[in-house]
mmCIF file of N, CA and C in Angstrom:
data_model
loop_
_atom_site.group_PDB
_atom_site.id
_atom_site.type_symbol
_atom_site.label_atom_id
_atom_site.label_comp_id
_atom_site.label_asym_id
_atom_site.label_seq_id
_atom_site.Cartn_x
_atom_site.Cartn_y
_atom_site.Cartn_z
ATOM 1 N N MET A 1 0.353 -11.928 36.907
ATOM 2 C CA MET A 1 1.628 -11.299 37.197
ATOM 3 C C MET A 1 2.238 -10.781 35.901
ATOM 4 N N LYS A 2 2.702 -9.544 35.946
ATOM 5 C CA LYS A 2 3.258 -8.974 34.721
ATOM 6 C C LYS A 2 4.653 -9.524 34.457
ATOM 7 N N PRO A 3 5.019 -9.556 33.180
ATOM 8 C CA PRO A 3 6.320 -10.103 32.799
ATOM 9 C C PRO A 3 7.478 -9.182 33.164
ATOM 10 N N THR A 4 8.650 -9.753 33.197
ATOM 11 C CA THR A 4 9.890 -8.994 33.279
ATOM 12 C C THR A 4 10.203 -8.524 31.869
ATOM 13 N N VAL A 5 10.734 -7.298 31.735
ATOM 14 C CA VAL A 5 11.027 -6.746 30.414
ATOM 15 C C VAL A 5 12.526 -6.530 30.280
ATOM 16 N N LYS A 6 13.053 -6.981 29.165
ATOM 17 C CA LYS A 6 14.458 -6.741 28.819
ATOM 18 C C LYS A 6 14.451 -5.956 27.512
ATOM 19 N N GLU A 7 15.271 -4.906 27.458
ATOM 20 C CA GLU A 7 15.302 -4.016 26.305
ATOM 21 C C GLU A 7 16.568 -4.228 25.489
ATOM 22 N N PHE A 8 16.397 -4.192 24.166
ATOM 23 C CA PHE A 8 17.523 -4.382 23.261
ATOM 24 C C PHE A 8 17.404 -3.416 22.085
ATOM 25 N N TYR A 9 18.544 -3.006 21.549
ATOM 26 C CA TYR A 9 18.580 -2.311 20.259
ATOM 27 C C TYR A 9 18.922 -3.311 19.159
ATOM 28 N N ASN A 10 19.644 -4.345 19.534
ATOM 29 C CA ASN A 10 20.193 -5.294 18.583
ATOM 30 C C ASN A 10 19.387 -6.593 18.603
ATOM 31 N N ASP A 11 18.888 -6.988 17.443
ATOM 32 C CA ASP A 11 18.084 -8.209 17.346
ATOM 33 C C ASP A 11 18.867 -9.447 17.765
ATOM 34 N N LYS A 12 20.139 -9.513 17.370
ATOM 35 C CA LYS A 12 20.957 -10.687 17.682
ATOM 36 C C LYS A 12 21.162 -10.834 19.185
ATOM 37 N N GLU A 13 21.272 -9.708 19.900
ATOM 38 C CA GLU A 13 21.427 -9.784 21.360
ATOM 39 C C GLU A 13 20.160 -10.342 22.000
ATOM 40 N N LEU A 14 18.997 -9.946 21.483
ATOM 41 C CA LEU A 14 17.743 -10.478 22.008
ATOM 42 C C LEU A 14 17.670 -11.982 21.752
ATOM 43 N N ILE A 15 18.031 -12.415 20.563
ATOM 44 C CA ILE A 15 18.003 -13.838 20.230
ATOM 45 C C ILE A 15 18.952 -14.621 21.146
ATOM 46 N N SER A 16 20.130 -14.066 21.411
ATOM 47 C CA SER A 16 21.079 -14.709 22.328
ATOM 48 C C SER A 16 20.496 -14.808 23.731
ATOM 49 N N GLU A 17 19.782 -13.773 24.160
ATOM 50 C CA GLU A 17 19.166 -13.783 25.491
ATOM 51 C C GLU A 17 18.080 -14.851 25.574
ATOM 52 N N VAL A 18 17.305 -15.025 24.511
ATOM 53 C CA VAL A 18 16.285 -16.078 24.490
ATOM 54 C C VAL A 18 16.948 -17.444 24.646
ATOM 55 N N GLU A 19 18.042 -17.667 23.928
ATOM 56 C CA GLU A 19 18.756 -18.944 24.043
ATOM 57 C C GLU A 19 19.293 -19.150 25.455
ATOM 58 N N LYS A 20 19.827 -18.091 26.036
ATOM 59 C CA LYS A 20 20.360 -18.169 27.405
ATOM 60 C C LYS A 20 19.240 -18.517 28.389
ATOM 61 N N LEU A 21 18.119 -17.806 28.291
ATOM 62 C CA LEU A 21 17.006 -18.063 29.202
ATOM 63 C C LEU A 21 16.453 -19.471 29.005
ATOM 64 N N SER A 22 16.382 -19.909 27.759
ATOM 65 C CA SER A 22 15.897 -21.248 27.460
ATOM 66 C C SER A 22 16.814 -22.304 28.072
ATOM 67 N N SER A 23 18.128 -22.069 27.995
ATOM 68 C CA SER A 23 19.076 -23.028 28.566
ATOM 69 C C SER A 23 19.012 -23.046 30.093
ATOM 70 N N GLN A 24 18.445 -21.985 30.674
ATOM 71 C CA GLN A 24 18.271 -21.924 32.131
ATOM 72 C C GLN A 24 16.929 -22.513 32.569
ATOM 73 N N GLY A 25 16.186 -23.063 31.600
ATOM 74 C CA GLY A 25 14.944 -23.753 31.934
ATOM 75 C C GLY A 25 13.678 -22.941 31.732
ATOM 76 N N ILE A 26 13.778 -21.719 31.208
ATOM 77 C CA ILE A 26 12.583 -20.926 30.949
ATOM 78 C C ILE A 26 12.016 -21.354 29.600
ATOM 79 N N SER A 27 10.763 -21.743 29.618
ATOM 80 C CA SER A 27 10.115 -22.220 28.401
ATOM 81 C C SER A 27 9.975 -21.083 27.391
ATOM 82 N N LYS A 28 10.265 -21.375 26.147
ATOM 83 C CA LYS A 28 10.136 -20.362 25.095
ATOM 84 C C LYS A 28 8.692 -19.925 24.914
ATOM 85 N N LYS A 29 7.735 -20.725 25.389
ATOM 86 C CA LYS A 29 6.332 -20.303 25.294
ATOM 87 C C LYS A 29 6.041 -19.137 26.241
ATOM 88 N N ASN A 30 6.973 -18.857 27.157
ATOM 89 C CA ASN A 30 6.828 -17.740 28.093
ATOM 90 C C ASN A 30 7.648 -16.519 27.689
ATOM 91 N N LEU A 31 8.167 -16.522 26.478
ATOM 92 C CA LEU A 31 9.006 -15.428 25.986
ATOM 93 C C LEU A 31 8.314 -14.754 24.805
ATOM 94 N N TYR A 32 8.158 -13.429 24.903
ATOM 95 C CA TYR A 32 7.446 -12.657 23.882
ATOM 96 C C TYR A 32 8.318 -11.526 23.365
ATOM 97 N N VAL A 33 8.292 -11.335 22.056
ATOM 98 C CA VAL A 33 9.053 -10.284 21.385
ATOM 99 C C VAL A 33 8.075 -9.190 20.963
ATOM 100 N N LEU A 34 8.483 -7.930 21.165
ATOM 101 C CA LEU A 34 7.632 -6.805 20.783
ATOM 102 C C LEU A 34 8.496 -5.669 20.264
ATOM 103 N N SER A 35 8.147 -5.175 19.077
ATOM 104 C CA SER A 35 8.817 -3.996 18.531
ATOM 105 C C SER A 35 7.777 -3.132 17.837
ATOM 106 N N HIS A 36 8.200 -1.964 17.373
ATOM 107 C CA HIS A 36 7.275 -1.041 16.719
ATOM 108 C C HIS A 36 6.986 -1.466 15.284
ATOM 109 N N ASP A 37 7.752 -2.392 14.767
ATOM 110 C CA ASP A 37 7.631 -2.839 13.375
ATOM 111 C C ASP A 37 7.178 -4.295 13.370
ATOM 112 N N ASP A 38 6.004 -4.548 12.833
ATOM 113 C CA ASP A 38 5.451 -5.911 12.820
ATOM 114 C C ASP A 38 6.381 -6.907 12.135
ATOM 115 N N ASP A 39 7.002 -6.487 11.028
ATOM 116 C CA ASP A 39 7.911 -7.391 10.319
ATOM 117 C C ASP A 39 9.117 -7.751 11.182
ATOM 118 N N ARG A 40 9.663 -6.753 11.876
ATOM 119 C CA ARG A 40 10.809 -7.011 12.763
ATOM 120 C C ARG A 40 10.397 -7.940 13.891
ATOM 121 N N THR A 41 9.239 -7.675 14.494
ATOM 122 C CA THR A 41 8.756 -8.522 15.585
ATOM 123 C C THR A 41 8.631 -9.965 15.119
ATOM 124 N N GLU A 42 7.997 -10.160 13.970
ATOM 125 C CA GLU A 42 7.800 -11.513 13.443
ATOM 126 C C GLU A 42 9.131 -12.184 13.123
ATOM 127 N N ARG A 43 10.027 -11.471 12.470
ATOM 128 C CA ARG A 43 11.332 -12.033 12.077
ATOM 129 C C ARG A 43 12.146 -12.444 13.309
ATOM 130 N N VAL A 44 12.227 -11.567 14.301
ATOM 131 C CA VAL A 44 13.015 -11.867 15.496
ATOM 132 C C VAL A 44 12.366 -12.992 16.298
ATOM 133 N N ALA A 45 11.054 -12.946 16.452
ATOM 134 C CA ALA A 45 10.358 -14.014 17.184
ATOM 135 C C ALA A 45 10.588 -15.361 16.496
ATOM 136 N N ASP A 46 10.507 -15.378 15.169
ATOM 137 C CA ASP A 46 10.754 -16.626 14.424
ATOM 138 C C ASP A 46 12.189 -17.102 14.617
ATOM 139 N N ASN A 47 13.154 -16.191 14.488
ATOM 140 C CA ASN A 47 14.568 -16.563 14.616
ATOM 141 C C ASN A 47 14.917 -17.015 16.032
ATOM 142 N N ALA A 48 14.235 -16.455 17.025
ATOM 143 C CA ALA A 48 14.504 -16.815 18.417
ATOM 144 C C ALA A 48 13.638 -17.981 18.885
ATOM 145 N N ASN A 49 12.678 -18.380 18.045
ATOM 146 C CA ASN A 49 11.707 -19.391 18.435
ATOM 147 C C ASN A 49 10.952 -18.946 19.685
ATOM 148 N N ALA A 50 10.604 -17.650 19.702
ATOM 149 C CA ALA A 50 9.830 -17.058 20.795
ATOM 150 C C ALA A 50 8.446 -16.701 20.244
ATOM 151 N N ASN A 51 7.669 -15.970 21.006
ATOM 152 C CA ASN A 51 6.289 -15.665 20.639
ATOM 153 C C ASN A 51 6.086 -14.189 20.355
ATOM 154 N N GLU A 52 5.007 -13.918 19.652
ATOM 155 C CA GLU A 52 4.500 -12.574 19.492
ATOM 156 C C GLU A 52 3.255 -12.467 20.372
ATOM 157 N N ILE A 53 2.895 -11.258 20.773
ATOM 158 C CA ILE A 53 1.685 -11.065 21.558
ATOM 159 C C ILE A 53 0.510 -11.067 20.589
ATOM 160 N N GLY A 54 -0.410 -12.006 20.781
ATOM 161 C CA GLY A 54 -1.542 -12.147 19.876
ATOM 162 C C GLY A 54 -2.855 -12.241 20.623
ATOM 163 N N ALA A 55 -3.873 -12.706 19.930
ATOM 164 C CA ALA A 55 -5.224 -12.794 20.494
ATOM 165 C C ALA A 55 -5.267 -13.693 21.725
ATOM 166 N N ARG A 56 -4.440 -14.724 21.747
ATOM 167 C CA ARG A 56 -4.422 -15.630 22.905
ATOM 168 C C ARG A 56 -4.033 -14.884 24.173
ATOM 169 N N GLU A 57 -3.089 -13.938 24.042
ATOM 170 C CA GLU A 57 -2.605 -13.194 25.207
ATOM 171 C C GLU A 57 -3.494 -11.991 25.545
ATOM 172 N N THR A 58 -4.059 -11.338 24.519
ATOM 173 C CA THR A 58 -4.806 -10.104 24.753
ATOM 174 C C THR A 58 -6.306 -10.305 24.811
ATOM 175 N N GLY A 59 -6.780 -11.417 24.295
ATOM 176 C CA GLY A 59 -8.214 -11.628 24.180
ATOM 177 C C GLY A 59 -8.668 -11.179 22.800
ATOM 178 N N ILE A 60 -9.713 -11.778 22.323
ATOM 179 C CA ILE A 60 -10.184 -11.510 20.963
ATOM 180 C C ILE A 60 -10.691 -10.079 20.818
ATOM 181 N N GLY A 61 -11.310 -9.532 21.858
ATOM 182 C CA GLY A 61 -11.832 -8.167 21.788
ATOM 183 C C GLY A 61 -10.733 -7.149 21.568
ATOM 184 N N THR A 62 -9.652 -7.269 22.314
ATOM 185 C CA THR A 62 -8.523 -6.354 22.151
ATOM 186 C C THR A 62 -7.865 -6.560 20.798
ATOM 187 N N ALA A 63 -7.713 -7.817 20.383
ATOM 188 C CA ALA A 63 -7.074 -8.105 19.101
ATOM 189 C C ALA A 63 -7.858 -7.478 17.950
ATOM 190 N N VAL A 64 -9.189 -7.595 17.978
ATOM 191 C CA VAL A 64 -10.013 -7.001 16.928
ATOM 192 C C VAL A 64 -9.961 -5.483 17.022
ATOM 193 N N GLY A 65 -10.040 -4.939 18.230
ATOM 194 C CA GLY A 65 -9.977 -3.492 18.420
ATOM 195 C C GLY A 65 -8.673 -2.901 17.944
ATOM 196 N N ASN A 66 -7.588 -3.658 18.077
ATOM 197 C CA ASN A 66 -6.276 -3.167 17.660
ATOM 198 C C ASN A 66 -6.162 -2.997 16.152
ATOM 199 N N MET A 67 -7.100 -3.581 15.414
ATOM 200 C CA MET A 67 -7.059 -3.461 13.954
ATOM 201 C C MET A 67 -7.396 -2.044 13.481
ATOM 202 N N ILE A 68 -8.048 -1.258 14.341
ATOM 203 C CA ILE A 68 -8.515 0.056 13.903
ATOM 204 C C ILE A 68 -7.866 1.205 14.669
ATOM 205 N N VAL A 69 -6.826 0.934 15.419
ATOM 206 C CA VAL A 69 -6.156 1.997 16.180
ATOM 207 C C VAL A 69 -4.745 2.200 15.638
ATOM 208 N N SER A 70 -4.101 3.272 16.097
ATOM 209 C CA SER A 70 -2.724 3.539 15.675
ATOM 210 C C SER A 70 -1.791 2.465 16.217
ATOM 211 N N LYS A 71 -0.608 2.369 15.632
ATOM 212 C CA LYS A 71 0.374 1.375 16.078
ATOM 213 C C LYS A 71 0.732 1.599 17.541
ATOM 214 N N GLY A 72 0.908 2.859 17.938
ATOM 215 C CA GLY A 72 1.232 3.154 19.331
ATOM 216 C C GLY A 72 0.141 2.689 20.279
ATOM 217 N N ASP A 73 -1.113 2.942 19.916
ATOM 218 C CA ASP A 73 -2.237 2.483 20.742
ATOM 219 C C ASP A 73 -2.284 0.967 20.806
ATOM 220 N N GLU A 74 -2.020 0.314 19.670
ATOM 221 C CA GLU A 74 -2.009 -1.153 19.634
ATOM 222 C C GLU A 74 -0.959 -1.703 20.593
ATOM 223 N N LEU A 75 0.243 -1.137 20.555
ATOM 224 C CA LEU A 75 1.319 -1.614 21.429
ATOM 225 C C LEU A 75 0.989 -1.370 22.895
ATOM 226 N N ARG A 76 0.454 -0.192 23.199
ATOM 227 C CA ARG A 76 0.065 0.095 24.595
ATOM 228 C C ARG A 76 -1.020 -0.864 25.059
ATOM 229 N N ASN A 77 -2.001 -1.140 24.198
ATOM 230 C CA ASN A 77 -3.063 -2.098 24.546
ATOM 231 C C ASN A 77 -2.485 -3.481 24.824
ATOM 232 N N GLN A 78 -1.566 -3.926 23.973
ATOM 233 C CA GLN A 78 -0.947 -5.238 24.169
ATOM 234 C C GLN A 78 -0.199 -5.288 25.498
ATOM 235 N N LEU A 79 0.555 -4.243 25.799
ATOM 236 C CA LEU A 79 1.317 -4.212 27.050
ATOM 237 C C LEU A 79 0.383 -4.217 28.261
ATOM 238 N N GLN A 80 -0.709 -3.467 28.173
ATOM 239 C CA GLN A 80 -1.654 -3.453 29.286
ATOM 240 C C GLN A 80 -2.303 -4.820 29.478
ATOM 241 N N GLU A 81 -2.618 -5.495 28.383
ATOM 242 C CA GLU A 81 -3.209 -6.837 28.482
ATOM 243 C C GLU A 81 -2.215 -7.847 29.062
ATOM 244 N N MET A 82 -0.923 -7.564 28.934
ATOM 245 C CA MET A 82 0.097 -8.447 29.507
ATOM 246 C C MET A 82 0.337 -8.153 30.994
ATOM 247 N N GLY A 83 -0.345 -7.119 31.528
ATOM 248 C CA GLY A 83 -0.276 -6.873 32.965
ATOM 249 C C GLY A 83 0.340 -5.550 33.378
ATOM 250 N N PHE A 84 0.715 -4.712 32.427
ATOM 251 C CA PHE A 84 1.345 -3.440 32.756
ATOM 252 C C PHE A 84 0.287 -2.353 32.941
ATOM 253 N N SER A 85 0.599 -1.393 33.803
ATOM 254 C CA SER A 85 -0.293 -0.255 34.001
ATOM 255 C C SER A 85 -0.256 0.627 32.755
ATOM 256 N N LYS A 86 -1.197 1.550 32.651
ATOM 257 C CA LYS A 86 -1.220 2.475 31.518
ATOM 258 C C LYS A 86 0.075 3.274 31.460
ATOM 259 N N GLU A 87 0.564 3.722 32.609
ATOM 260 C CA GLU A 87 1.797 4.505 32.661
ATOM 261 C C GLU A 87 2.996 3.682 32.213
ATOM 262 N N GLU A 88 3.073 2.443 32.668
ATOM 263 C CA GLU A 88 4.167 1.561 32.251
ATOM 264 C C GLU A 88 4.092 1.285 30.748
ATOM 265 N N ALA A 89 2.885 1.038 30.255
ATOM 266 C CA ALA A 89 2.711 0.779 28.819
ATOM 267 C C ALA A 89 3.151 1.997 28.012
ATOM 268 N N ASP A 90 2.823 3.196 28.488
ATOM 269 C CA ASP A 90 3.256 4.422 27.807
ATOM 270 C C ASP A 90 4.782 4.510 27.763
ATOM 271 N N GLN A 91 5.425 4.200 28.888
ATOM 272 C CA GLN A 91 6.888 4.272 28.964
ATOM 273 C C GLN A 91 7.541 3.262 28.017
ATOM 274 N N TYR A 92 7.036 2.042 27.995
ATOM 275 C CA TYR A 92 7.613 1.026 27.110
ATOM 276 C C TYR A 92 7.346 1.360 25.638
ATOM 277 N N GLU A 93 6.188 1.925 25.346
ATOM 278 C CA GLU A 93 5.886 2.286 23.964
ATOM 279 C C GLU A 93 6.835 3.384 23.483
ATOM 280 N N GLU A 94 7.217 4.291 24.384
ATOM 281 C CA GLU A 94 8.209 5.317 24.029
ATOM 282 C C GLU A 94 9.550 4.675 23.683
ATOM 283 N N LYS A 95 9.929 3.649 24.431
ATOM 284 C CA LYS A 95 11.183 2.943 24.150
ATOM 285 C C LYS A 95 11.110 2.257 22.781
ATOM 286 N N LEU A 96 9.940 1.720 22.444
ATOM 287 C CA LEU A 96 9.756 1.114 21.127
ATOM 288 C C LEU A 96 9.866 2.184 20.037
ATOM 289 N N ASP A 97 9.351 3.382 20.317
ATOM 290 C CA ASP A 97 9.477 4.505 19.377
ATOM 291 C C ASP A 97 10.942 4.835 19.097
ATOM 292 N N GLU A 98 11.787 4.610 20.094
ATOM 293 C CA GLU A 98 13.227 4.909 19.976
ATOM 294 C C GLU A 98 13.975 3.812 19.218
ATOM 295 N N GLY A 99 13.280 2.776 18.792
ATOM 296 C CA GLY A 99 13.914 1.709 18.023
ATOM 297 C C GLY A 99 14.308 0.482 18.836
ATOM 298 N N LYS A 100 13.947 0.478 20.108
ATOM 299 C CA LYS A 100 14.269 -0.702 20.916
ATOM 300 C C LYS A 100 13.306 -1.832 20.577
ATOM 301 N N ILE A 101 13.745 -3.029 20.906
ATOM 302 C CA ILE A 101 12.923 -4.225 20.803
ATOM 303 C C ILE A 101 12.867 -4.828 22.203
ATOM 304 N N LEU A 102 11.688 -5.272 22.614
ATOM 305 C CA LEU A 102 11.507 -5.755 23.974
ATOM 306 C C LEU A 102 11.338 -7.278 23.994
ATOM 307 N N LEU A 103 11.887 -7.859 25.045
ATOM 308 C CA LEU A 103 11.676 -9.272 25.345
ATOM 309 C C LEU A 103 10.896 -9.320 26.659
ATOM 310 N N LEU A 104 9.705 -9.842 26.616
ATOM 311 C CA LEU A 104 8.874 -9.990 27.806
ATOM 312 C C LEU A 104 8.989 -11.429 28.284
ATOM 313 N N VAL A 105 9.325 -11.596 29.549
ATOM 314 C CA VAL A 105 9.555 -12.923 30.123
ATOM 315 C C VAL A 105 8.488 -13.170 31.188
ATOM 316 N N GLN A 106 7.564 -14.093 30.891
ATOM 317 C CA GLN A 106 6.533 -14.483 31.850
ATOM 318 C C GLN A 106 7.128 -15.495 32.827
ATOM 319 N N ASP A 107 6.893 -15.290 34.091
ATOM 320 C CA ASP A 107 7.381 -16.245 35.106
ATOM 321 C C ASP A 107 6.487 -17.446 35.171
#
């Protein structure tokens, strides 16, 4: 089942949402942060005590393949491995291009 996606421009709002969801009983292991900037993704995920999408979620083949593709292709691949269609992954990657940061919530 694909995750629910929440979009943010502001890192602090995403962190607040993670805390809110956590207080409602959603495990932080089911919360993933994704942005177009690896440093931003890592910083926000660390501050929110949430996860980044990695080899565990995408599989080792996709993770290795992502090392040689463009950032946009890497993000689309990650989104597809999380359960989104190619069209949905394209749409979310465009939002990341616009500077948004995404919170993916696995049920």
